[in-house]
Tab-separated table of C-alpha atoms and ligand atoms in Angstrom:
chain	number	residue	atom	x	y	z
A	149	UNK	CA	104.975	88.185	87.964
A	150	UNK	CA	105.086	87.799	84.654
A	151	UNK	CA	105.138	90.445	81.926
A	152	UNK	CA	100.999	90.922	81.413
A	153	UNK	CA	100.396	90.686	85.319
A	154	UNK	CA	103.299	93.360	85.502
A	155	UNK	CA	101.387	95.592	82.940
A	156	UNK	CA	97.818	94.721	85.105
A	157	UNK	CA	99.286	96.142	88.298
A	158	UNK	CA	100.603	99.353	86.551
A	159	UNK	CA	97.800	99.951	84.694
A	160	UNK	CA	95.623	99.326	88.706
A	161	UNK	CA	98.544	101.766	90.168
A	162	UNK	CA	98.165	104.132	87.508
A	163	UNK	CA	94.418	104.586	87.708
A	164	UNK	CA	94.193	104.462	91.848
A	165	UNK	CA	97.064	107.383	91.915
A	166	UNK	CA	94.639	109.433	89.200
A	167	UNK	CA	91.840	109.236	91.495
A	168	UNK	CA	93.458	110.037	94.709
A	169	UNK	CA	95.339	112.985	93.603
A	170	UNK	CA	92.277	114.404	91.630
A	171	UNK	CA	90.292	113.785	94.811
A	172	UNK	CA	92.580	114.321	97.966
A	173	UNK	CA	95.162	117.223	96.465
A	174	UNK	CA	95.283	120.781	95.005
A	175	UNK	CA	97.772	122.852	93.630
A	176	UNK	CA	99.320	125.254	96.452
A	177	UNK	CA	101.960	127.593	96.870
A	178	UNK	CA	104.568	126.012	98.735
A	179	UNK	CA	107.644	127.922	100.695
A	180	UNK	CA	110.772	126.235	101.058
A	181	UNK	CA	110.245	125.957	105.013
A	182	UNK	CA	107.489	125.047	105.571
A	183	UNK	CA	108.445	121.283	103.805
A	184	UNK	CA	111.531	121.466	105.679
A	185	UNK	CA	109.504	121.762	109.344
A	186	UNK	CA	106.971	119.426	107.762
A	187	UNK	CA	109.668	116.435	107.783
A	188	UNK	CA	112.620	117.661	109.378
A	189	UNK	CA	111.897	119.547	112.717
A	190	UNK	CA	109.108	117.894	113.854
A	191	UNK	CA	108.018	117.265	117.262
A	192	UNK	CA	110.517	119.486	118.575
A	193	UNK	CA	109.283	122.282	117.148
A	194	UNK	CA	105.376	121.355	117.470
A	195	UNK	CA	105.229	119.227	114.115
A	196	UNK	CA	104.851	115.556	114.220
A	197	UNK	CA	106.599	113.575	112.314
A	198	UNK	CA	107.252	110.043	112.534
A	199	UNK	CA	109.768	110.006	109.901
A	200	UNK	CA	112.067	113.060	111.481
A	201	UNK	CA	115.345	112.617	112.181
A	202	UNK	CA	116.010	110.243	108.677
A	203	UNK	CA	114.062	112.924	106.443
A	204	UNK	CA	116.093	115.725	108.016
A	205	UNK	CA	119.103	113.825	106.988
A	206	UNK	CA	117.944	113.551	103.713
A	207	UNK	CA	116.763	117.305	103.450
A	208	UNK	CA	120.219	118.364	104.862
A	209	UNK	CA	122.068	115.582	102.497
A	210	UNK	CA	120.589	117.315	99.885
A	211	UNK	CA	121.597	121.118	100.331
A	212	UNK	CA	124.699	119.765	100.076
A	213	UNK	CA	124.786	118.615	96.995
A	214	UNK	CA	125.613	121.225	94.732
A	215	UNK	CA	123.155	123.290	92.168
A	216	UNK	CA	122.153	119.892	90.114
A	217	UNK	CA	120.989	118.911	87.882
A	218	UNK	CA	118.859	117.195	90.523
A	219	UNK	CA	115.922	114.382	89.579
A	220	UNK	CA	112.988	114.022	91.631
A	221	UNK	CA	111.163	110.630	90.742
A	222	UNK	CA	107.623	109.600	91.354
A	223	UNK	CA	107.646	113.219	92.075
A	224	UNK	CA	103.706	113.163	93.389
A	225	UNK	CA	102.486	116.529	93.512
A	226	UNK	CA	105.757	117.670	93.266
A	227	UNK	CA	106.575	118.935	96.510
A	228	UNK	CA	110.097	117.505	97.296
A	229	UNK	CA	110.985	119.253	93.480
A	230	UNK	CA	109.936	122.561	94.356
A	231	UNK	CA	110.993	122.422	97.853
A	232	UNK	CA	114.263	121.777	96.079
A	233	UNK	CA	114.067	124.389	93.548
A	234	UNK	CA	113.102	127.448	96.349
A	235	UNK	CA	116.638	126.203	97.325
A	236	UNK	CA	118.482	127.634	94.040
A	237	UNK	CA	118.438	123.888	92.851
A	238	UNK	CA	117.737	123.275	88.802
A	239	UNK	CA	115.206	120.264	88.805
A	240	UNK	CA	113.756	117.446	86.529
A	241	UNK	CA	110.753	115.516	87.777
A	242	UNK	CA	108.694	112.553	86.682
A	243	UNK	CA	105.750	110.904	88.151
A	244	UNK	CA	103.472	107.884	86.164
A	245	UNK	CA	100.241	109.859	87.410
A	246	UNK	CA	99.154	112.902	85.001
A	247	UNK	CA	97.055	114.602	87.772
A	248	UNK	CA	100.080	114.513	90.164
A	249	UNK	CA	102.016	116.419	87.412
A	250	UNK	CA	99.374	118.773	86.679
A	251	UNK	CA	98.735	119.532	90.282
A	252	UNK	CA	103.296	120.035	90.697
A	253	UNK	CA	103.039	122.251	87.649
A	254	UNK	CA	100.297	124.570	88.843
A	255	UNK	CA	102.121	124.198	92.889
A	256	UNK	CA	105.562	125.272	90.888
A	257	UNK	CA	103.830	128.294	89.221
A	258	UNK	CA	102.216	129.472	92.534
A	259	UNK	CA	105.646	129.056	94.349
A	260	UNK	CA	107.472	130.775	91.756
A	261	UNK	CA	109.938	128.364	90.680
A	262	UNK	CA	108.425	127.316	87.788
A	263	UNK	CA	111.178	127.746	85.490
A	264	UNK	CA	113.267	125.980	87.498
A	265	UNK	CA	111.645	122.186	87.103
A	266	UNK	CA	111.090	120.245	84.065
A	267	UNK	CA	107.555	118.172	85.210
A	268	UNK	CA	107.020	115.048	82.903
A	269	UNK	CA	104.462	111.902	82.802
A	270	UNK	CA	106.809	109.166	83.104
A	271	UNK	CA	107.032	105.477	83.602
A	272	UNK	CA	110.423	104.312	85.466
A	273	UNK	CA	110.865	101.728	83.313
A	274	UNK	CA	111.955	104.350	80.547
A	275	UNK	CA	113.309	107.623	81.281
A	276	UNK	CA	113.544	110.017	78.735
A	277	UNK	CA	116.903	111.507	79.821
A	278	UNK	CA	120.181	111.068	78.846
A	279	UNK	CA	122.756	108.645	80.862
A	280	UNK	CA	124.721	110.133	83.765
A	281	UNK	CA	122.728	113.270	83.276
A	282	UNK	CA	121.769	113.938	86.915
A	283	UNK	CA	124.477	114.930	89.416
A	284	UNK	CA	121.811	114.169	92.214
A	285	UNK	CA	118.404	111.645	92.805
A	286	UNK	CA	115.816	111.751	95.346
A	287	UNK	CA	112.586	110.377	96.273
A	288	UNK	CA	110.596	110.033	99.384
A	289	UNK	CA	108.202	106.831	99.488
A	290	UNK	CA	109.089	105.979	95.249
A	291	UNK	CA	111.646	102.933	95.251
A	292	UNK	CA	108.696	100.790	97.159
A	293	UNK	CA	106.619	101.380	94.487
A	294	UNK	CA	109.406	101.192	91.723
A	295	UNK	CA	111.633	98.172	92.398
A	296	UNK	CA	108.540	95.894	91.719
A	297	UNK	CA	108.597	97.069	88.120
A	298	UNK	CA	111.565	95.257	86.031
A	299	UNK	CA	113.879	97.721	84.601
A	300	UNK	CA	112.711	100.710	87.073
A	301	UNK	CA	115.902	100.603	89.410
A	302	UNK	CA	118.570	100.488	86.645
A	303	UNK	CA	116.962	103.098	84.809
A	304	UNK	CA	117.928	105.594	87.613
A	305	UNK	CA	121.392	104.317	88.062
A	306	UNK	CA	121.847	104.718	84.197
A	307	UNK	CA	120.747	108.439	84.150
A	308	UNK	CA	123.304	109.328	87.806
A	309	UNK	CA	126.433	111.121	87.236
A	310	UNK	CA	129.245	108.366	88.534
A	311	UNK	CA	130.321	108.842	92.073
A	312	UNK	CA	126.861	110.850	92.298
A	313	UNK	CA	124.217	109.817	94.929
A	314	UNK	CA	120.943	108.817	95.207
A	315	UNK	CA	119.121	109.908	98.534
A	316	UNK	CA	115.469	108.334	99.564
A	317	UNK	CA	113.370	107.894	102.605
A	318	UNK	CA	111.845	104.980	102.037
A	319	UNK	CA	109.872	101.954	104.414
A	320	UNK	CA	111.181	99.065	105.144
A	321	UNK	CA	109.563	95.602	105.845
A	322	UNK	CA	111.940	94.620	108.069
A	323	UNK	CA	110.031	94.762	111.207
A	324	UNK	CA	107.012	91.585	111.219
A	325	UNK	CA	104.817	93.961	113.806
A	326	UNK	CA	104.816	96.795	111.601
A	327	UNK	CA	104.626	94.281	108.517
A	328	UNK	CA	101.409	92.861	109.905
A	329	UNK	CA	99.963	96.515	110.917
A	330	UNK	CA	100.394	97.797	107.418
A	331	UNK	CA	99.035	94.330	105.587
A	332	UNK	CA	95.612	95.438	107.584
A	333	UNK	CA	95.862	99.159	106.745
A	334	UNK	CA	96.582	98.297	102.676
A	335	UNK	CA	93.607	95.832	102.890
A	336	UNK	CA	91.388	98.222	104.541
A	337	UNK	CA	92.205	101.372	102.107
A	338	UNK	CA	92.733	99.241	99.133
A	339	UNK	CA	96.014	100.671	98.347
A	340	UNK	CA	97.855	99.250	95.065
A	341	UNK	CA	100.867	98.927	94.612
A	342	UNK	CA	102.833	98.900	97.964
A	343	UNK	CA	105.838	96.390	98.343
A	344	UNK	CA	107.775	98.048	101.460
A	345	UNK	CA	111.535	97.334	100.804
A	346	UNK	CA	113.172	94.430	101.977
A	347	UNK	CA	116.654	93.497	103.076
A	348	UNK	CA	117.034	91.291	99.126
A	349	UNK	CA	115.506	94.930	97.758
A	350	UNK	CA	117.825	96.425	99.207
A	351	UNK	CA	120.977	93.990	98.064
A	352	UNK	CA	119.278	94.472	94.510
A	353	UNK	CA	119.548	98.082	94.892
A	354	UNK	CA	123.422	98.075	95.737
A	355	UNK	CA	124.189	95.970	92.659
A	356	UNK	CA	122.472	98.366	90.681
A	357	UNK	CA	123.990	101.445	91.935
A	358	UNK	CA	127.270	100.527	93.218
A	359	UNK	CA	126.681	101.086	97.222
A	360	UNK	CA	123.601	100.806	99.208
A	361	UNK	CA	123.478	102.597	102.881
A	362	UNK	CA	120.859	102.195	105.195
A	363	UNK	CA	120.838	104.606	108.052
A	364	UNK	CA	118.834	106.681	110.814
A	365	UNK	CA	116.333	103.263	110.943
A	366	UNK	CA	112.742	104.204	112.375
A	367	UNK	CA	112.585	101.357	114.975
A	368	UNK	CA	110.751	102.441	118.017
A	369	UNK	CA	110.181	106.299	116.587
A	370	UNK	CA	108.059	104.702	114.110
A	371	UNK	CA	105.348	104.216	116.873
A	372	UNK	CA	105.318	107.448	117.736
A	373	UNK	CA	102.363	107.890	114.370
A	374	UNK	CA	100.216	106.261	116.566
A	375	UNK	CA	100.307	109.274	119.402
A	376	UNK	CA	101.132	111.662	117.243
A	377	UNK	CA	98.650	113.243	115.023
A	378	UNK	CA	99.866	114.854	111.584
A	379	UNK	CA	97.630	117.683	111.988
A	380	UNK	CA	98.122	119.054	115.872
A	381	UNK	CA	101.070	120.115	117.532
A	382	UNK	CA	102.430	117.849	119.981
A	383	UNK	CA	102.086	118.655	123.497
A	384	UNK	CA	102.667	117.255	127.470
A	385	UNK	CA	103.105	113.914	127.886
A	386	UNK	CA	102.283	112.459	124.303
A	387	UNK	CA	104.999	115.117	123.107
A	388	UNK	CA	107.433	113.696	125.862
A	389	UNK	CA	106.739	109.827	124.844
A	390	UNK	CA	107.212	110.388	121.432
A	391	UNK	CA	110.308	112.242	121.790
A	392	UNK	CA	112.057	109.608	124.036
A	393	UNK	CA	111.077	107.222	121.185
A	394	UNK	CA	113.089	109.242	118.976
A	395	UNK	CA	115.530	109.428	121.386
A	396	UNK	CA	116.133	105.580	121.952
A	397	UNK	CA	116.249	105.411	118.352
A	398	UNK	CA	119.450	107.475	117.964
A	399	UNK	CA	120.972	105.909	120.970
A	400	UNK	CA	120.492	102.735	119.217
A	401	UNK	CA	121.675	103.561	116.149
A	402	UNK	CA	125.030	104.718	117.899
A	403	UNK	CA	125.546	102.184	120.329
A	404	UNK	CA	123.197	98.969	119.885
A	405	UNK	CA	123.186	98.864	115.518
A	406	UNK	CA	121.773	95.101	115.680
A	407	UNK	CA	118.133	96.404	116.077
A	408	UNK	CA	118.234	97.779	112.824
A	409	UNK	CA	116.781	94.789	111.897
A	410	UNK	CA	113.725	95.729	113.200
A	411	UNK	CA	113.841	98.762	111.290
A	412	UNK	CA	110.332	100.045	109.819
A	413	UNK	CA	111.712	103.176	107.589
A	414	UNK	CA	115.328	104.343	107.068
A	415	UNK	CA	116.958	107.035	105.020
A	416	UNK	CA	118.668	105.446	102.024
A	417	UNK	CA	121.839	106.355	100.201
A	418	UNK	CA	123.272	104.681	97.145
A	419	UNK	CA	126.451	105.947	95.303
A	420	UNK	CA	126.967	105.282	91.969
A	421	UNK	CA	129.863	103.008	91.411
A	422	UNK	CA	132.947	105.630	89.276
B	12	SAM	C1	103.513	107.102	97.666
B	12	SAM	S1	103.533	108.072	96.212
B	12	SAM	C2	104.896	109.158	96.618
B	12	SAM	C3	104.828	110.456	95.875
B	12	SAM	C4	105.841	111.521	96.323
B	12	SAM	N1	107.188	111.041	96.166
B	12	SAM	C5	105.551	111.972	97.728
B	12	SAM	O1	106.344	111.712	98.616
B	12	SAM	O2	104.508	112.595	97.953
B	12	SAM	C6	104.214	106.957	94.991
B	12	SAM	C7	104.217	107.561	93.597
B	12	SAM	O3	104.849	106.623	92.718
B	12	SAM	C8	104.285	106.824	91.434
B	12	SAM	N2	104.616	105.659	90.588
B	12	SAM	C9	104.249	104.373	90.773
B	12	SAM	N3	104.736	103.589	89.791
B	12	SAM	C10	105.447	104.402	88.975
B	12	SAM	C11	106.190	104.193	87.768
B	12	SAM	N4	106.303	102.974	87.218
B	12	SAM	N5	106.798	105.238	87.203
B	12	SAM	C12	106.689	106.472	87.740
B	12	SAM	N6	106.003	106.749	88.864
B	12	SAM	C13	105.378	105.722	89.478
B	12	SAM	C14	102.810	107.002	91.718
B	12	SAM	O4	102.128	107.631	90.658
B	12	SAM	C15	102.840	107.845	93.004
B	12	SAM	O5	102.728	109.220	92.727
């Protein structure tokens, strides 16, 4: 693309995002666990979650990591941030979309941790921070929508502490079933935007950064958002399928690692180089 059709498809992403969040969210008081069952117990605790156990690794990854400074991007309505801040974390977060800020600002003041994150319209392509600032980045579903952008990817590794880490759950287009499956679904919603990660991506995204780890791959789990509905706890035998999906998936990762190359989702990690 060059730079105009670059500028086009921002510009398209930019107003879609507006309209969804003004349409399809509200502000809403948030508590710390009830993101944390949302993505990283489910289905064995009722949720459903196809993207459980990468986004619990994630979660967990990121408890770890110290008090911050911690940078949320393409922050949506914010809830990763103030999931993070409930946890005693000091947060920055940016998102391109002004209603997805609004609507993190107002969720942050009904959660009570609004004085804990710094909410800012933002375009990737030029953070307003200062280098190695962050000691910490996340993201959930953001470097599929960022890499496309020139400039997006090295603008996070500029403003990560060395030897600090970036953590995302991200898709993957590794898998040509799932590939094919989400082509129709983009087509039929008329989603912008969407460039699922692939393996060059993620090469590009280890040069950048220093180290690029994929790991807990959603291979056959990733199926298991076709029985499972977001909305209902799982029960009998759809419950049992989906967890023996999940199952084979972290038998696989332990003992047969070449089907991660049918991998639909993983949980990312890149380390900034010292
Ligand atoms: C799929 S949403 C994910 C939002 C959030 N991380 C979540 O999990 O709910 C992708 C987000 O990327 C944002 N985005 C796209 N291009 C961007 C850019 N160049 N700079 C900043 N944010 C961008 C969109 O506004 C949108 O909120």
């Amino acid at each position: 693309m060059d730079a105009s059709q670059i500028e086009c498809v921002l510009e398209q992403e930019r107003q879609l995002n507006e309209e969804n969040y003004r349409t399809n969210w509200e502000p809403r008081k948030l508590d710390g666990d009830a993101f944390y069952t949302q993505f990283a117990r489910p289905l064995r605790n009722g949720g459903n979650n196809h993207r459980y156990p990468g986004m619990k690794a994630l979660l967990d990854d990121l408890l770890a990591q110290g008090e911050g400074p911690f940078l949320d991007c393409a922050c949506g309505a914010g809830e990763m941030a103030i999931w993070l801040a409930l946890h005693g974390k000091r947060v920055w977060a940016f998102d391109l979309t002004e209603a997805a800020i609004q609507i993190a600002r107002q969720s942050a003041e009904l959660s009570g941790v609004a004085d804990r994150i710094t909410f800012d319209v933002m375009d990737a392509r030029c953070l307003r921070y200062e280098d190695a600032f962050f000691c910490a980045i996340t993201g959930k579903d953001c470097l599929h929508h960022l890499i496309k952008y020139p400039g997006a990817i090295d603008e996070l590794a500029r403003v990560l502490k060395p030897g600090g880490k970036a953590c995302f759950y991200e898709p993957l287009a590794f898998n040509p079933l799932i590939n094919a499956l989400r082509y129709i679904n983009i087509h039929l919603r008329g989603y912008v935007g969407e460039h699922m990660l692939t393996r060059e991506d993620v090469r590009q995204l280890g040069t950048a950064f220093g180290d690029a780890q994929l790991s807990h791959h959603a291979v056959l789990s990733v199926w298991t958002r076709f029985i499972a509905s977001m909305h209902e706890p799982l029960r009998g035998v759809r419950r049992r399928i989906c967890m023996t999906l999940i199952d084979l998936d972290e038998f696989a990762q332990a003992h047969l690692p070449f089907l991660e190359r049918f991998s639909a989702c993983a949980y990312m990690q890149l380390v900034k180089r010292p």
